[in-house]
XYZ file of C-alpha atoms in Angstrom:
216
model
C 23.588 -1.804 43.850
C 24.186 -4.942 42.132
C 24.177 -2.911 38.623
C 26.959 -0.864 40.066
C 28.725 -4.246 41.183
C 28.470 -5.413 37.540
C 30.051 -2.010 35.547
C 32.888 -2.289 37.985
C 33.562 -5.918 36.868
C 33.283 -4.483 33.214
C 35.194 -1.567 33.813
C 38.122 -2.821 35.926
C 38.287 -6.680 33.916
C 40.752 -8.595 36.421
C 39.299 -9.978 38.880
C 42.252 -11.674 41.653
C 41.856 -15.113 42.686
C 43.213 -15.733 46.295
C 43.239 -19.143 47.106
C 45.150 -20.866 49.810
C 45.784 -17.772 51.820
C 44.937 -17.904 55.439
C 42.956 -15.140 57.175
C 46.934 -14.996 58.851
C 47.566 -13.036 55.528
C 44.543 -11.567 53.967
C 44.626 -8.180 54.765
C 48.035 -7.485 53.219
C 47.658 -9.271 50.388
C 44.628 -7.502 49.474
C 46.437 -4.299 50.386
C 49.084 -4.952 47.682
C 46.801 -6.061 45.345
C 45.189 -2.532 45.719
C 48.378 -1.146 45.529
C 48.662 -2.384 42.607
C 45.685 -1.065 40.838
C 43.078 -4.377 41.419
C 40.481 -3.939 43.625
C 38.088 -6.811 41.988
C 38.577 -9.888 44.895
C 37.341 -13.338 44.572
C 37.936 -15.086 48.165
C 37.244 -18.691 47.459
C 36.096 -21.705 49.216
C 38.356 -24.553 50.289
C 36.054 -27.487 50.302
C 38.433 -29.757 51.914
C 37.123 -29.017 55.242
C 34.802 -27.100 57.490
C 37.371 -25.791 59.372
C 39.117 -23.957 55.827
C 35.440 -22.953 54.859
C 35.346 -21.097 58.052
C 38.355 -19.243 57.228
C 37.652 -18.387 53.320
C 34.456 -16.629 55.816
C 36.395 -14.718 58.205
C 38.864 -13.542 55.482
C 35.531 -11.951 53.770
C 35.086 -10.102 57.171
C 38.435 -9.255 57.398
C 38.679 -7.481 54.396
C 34.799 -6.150 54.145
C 35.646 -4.866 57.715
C 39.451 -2.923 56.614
C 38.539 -2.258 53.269
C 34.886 -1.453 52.745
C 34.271 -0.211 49.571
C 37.794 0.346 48.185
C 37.185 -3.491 46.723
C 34.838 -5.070 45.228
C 34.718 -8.601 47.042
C 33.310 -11.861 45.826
C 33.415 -15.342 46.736
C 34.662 -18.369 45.034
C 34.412 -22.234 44.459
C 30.708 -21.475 45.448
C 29.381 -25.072 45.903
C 26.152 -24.836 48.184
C 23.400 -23.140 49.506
C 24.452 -22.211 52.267
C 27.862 -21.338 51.158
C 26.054 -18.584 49.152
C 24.219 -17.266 52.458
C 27.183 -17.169 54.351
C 29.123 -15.682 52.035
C 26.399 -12.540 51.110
C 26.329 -12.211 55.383
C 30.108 -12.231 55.527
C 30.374 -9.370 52.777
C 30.381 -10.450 48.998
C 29.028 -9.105 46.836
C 29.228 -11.880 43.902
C 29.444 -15.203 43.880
C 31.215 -17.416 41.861
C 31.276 -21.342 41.181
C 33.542 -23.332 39.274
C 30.403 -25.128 37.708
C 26.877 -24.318 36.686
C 24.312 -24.957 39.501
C 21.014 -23.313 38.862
C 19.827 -23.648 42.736
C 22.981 -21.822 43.501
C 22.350 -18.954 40.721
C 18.746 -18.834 41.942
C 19.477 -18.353 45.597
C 22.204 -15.723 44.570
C 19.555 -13.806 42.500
C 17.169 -13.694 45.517
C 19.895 -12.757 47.770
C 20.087 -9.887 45.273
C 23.566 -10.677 44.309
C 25.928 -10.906 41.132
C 25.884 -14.103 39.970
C 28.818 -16.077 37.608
C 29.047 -19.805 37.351
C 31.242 -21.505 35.904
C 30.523 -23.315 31.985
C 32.945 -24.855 29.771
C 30.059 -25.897 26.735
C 27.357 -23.814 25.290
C 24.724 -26.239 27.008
C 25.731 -25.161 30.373
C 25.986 -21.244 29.655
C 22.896 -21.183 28.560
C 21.227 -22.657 31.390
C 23.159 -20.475 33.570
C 22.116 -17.428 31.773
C 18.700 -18.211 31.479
C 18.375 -19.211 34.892
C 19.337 -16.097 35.829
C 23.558 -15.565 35.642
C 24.685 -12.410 35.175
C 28.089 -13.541 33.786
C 29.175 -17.081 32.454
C 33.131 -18.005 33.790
C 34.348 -19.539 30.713
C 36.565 -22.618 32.627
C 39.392 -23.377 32.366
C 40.173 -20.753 29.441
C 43.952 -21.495 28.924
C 42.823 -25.014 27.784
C 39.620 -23.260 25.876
C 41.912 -20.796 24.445
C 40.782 -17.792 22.554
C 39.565 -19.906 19.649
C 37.145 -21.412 21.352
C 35.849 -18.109 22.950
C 35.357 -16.222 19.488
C 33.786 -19.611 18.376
C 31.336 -19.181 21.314
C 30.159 -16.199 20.996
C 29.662 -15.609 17.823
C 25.935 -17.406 18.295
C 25.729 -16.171 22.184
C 26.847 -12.549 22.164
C 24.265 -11.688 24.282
C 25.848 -13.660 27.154
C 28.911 -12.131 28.880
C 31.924 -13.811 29.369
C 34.817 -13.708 31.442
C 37.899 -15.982 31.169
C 39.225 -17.855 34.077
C 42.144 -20.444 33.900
C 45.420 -20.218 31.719
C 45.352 -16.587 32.172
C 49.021 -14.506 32.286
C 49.883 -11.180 31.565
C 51.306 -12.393 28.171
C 47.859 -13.388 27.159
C 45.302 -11.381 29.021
C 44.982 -9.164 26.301
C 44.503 -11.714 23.606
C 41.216 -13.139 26.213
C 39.594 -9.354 26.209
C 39.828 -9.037 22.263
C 38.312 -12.315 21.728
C 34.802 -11.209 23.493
C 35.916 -11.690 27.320
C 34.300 -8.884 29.533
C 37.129 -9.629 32.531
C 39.300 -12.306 33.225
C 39.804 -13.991 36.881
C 43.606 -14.767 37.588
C 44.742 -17.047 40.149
C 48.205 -18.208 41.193
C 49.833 -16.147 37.800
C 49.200 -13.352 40.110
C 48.165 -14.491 43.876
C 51.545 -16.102 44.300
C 51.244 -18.005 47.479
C 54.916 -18.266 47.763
C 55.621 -15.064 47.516
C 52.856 -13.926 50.211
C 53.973 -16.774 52.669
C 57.581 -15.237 52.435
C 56.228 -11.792 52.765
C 56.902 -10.318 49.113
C 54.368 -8.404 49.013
C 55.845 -6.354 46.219
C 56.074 -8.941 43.785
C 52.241 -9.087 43.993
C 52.291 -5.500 43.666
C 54.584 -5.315 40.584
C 52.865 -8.314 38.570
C 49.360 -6.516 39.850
C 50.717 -3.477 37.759
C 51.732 -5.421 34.997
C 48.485 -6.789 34.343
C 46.632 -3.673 35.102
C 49.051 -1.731 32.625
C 48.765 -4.827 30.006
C 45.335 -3.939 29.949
C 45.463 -0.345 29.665
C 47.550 -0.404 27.330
């Protein structure tokens, strides 16, 4: 299962971001982002309480339960142990962390689960792939920049990338032909604005655009 999990990553490369949207508006905002060709979703954590933790969990449900396998589903911001228990019962199928925590990788790997942490030095992807990572999240790439990418892997091509940070649809091409497997995008395309005055077809369109950029 989890190599299947992994070739859909590498296949469909943009993985959305939602973060800061309530369980209130999950469902269609994952509808329009499926509308709009991009069915890789990483839910992620907001550590600023236990009460917003709870909800980044019951908007995994909500999907896992409308959705099923029409997305892919991860979580994000992936601090803790038993943030990555919770979020494997709730539905996800990958977890990802802004950071590099082996304990975290470890405990996704024996959950038998996807795992990408976050690195931003050759030092920490290293230790994230050998402790068992599947991918390394290059963060924050916009800062990185493509540069820096090419730079990286030219001694650690075995390790694959994705970009996360920084990433638009003016530049997500330039992130893919510098050695990036995927990219995650965040509030470029998860507008919160738009959601929380019910545009869903803005997310729709810009979903398209990226999804075309890449296609193209």
């Amino acid at each position: 299962m989890s190599n299947m999990i992994l070739n859909q990553i590498f296949q469909n490369k943009i993985v959305a971001i939602i973060r800061g949207i309530g369980s209130d508006r999950i469902i269609d905002t994952v509808g329009a982002l499926l509308e709009g060709g991009i069915n890789l979703l990483e839910v992620t954590f907001n550590q600023e309480s236990q009460e917003k933790s709870a909800d980044t969990l019951k908007c995994l449900k909500l999907i896992k339960k409308e959705y099923g396998d029409r997305v892919c589903l991860g979580a994000g911001t992936v601090l803790t142990l038993e943030q990555v228990e919770k979020s494997v019962e709730a539905g996800a199928e990958y977890i990802i962390s802004p950071n590099t925590d082996v304990k975290v990788i470890q405990k996704t790997k024996e959950m038998g689960k996807i795992s990408i942490p976050g690195s931003f030095t050759p030092s920490e992807a290293v230790t994230a792939y050998n402790a068992g990572a599947d991918i390394v999240k290059l963060f924050p790439a916009g800062i990185l920049g493509t540069d820096y990418i090419k730079a990286f892997l030219a001694p650690l091509s075995h390790i694959p990338v994705v970009a996360v940070g920084g990433v638009t649809v003016e530049n997500v091409n330039d992130f893919i032909s510098a050695g990036a497997k995927g990219v995650g995008v965040g509030g470029n395309l998860v507008d919160k604005k738009a959601i929380y005055a019910g545009e869903y077809d803005k997310i729709i369109q810009v979903a398209q655009d990226y999804v075309n950029k890449i296609k193209g």
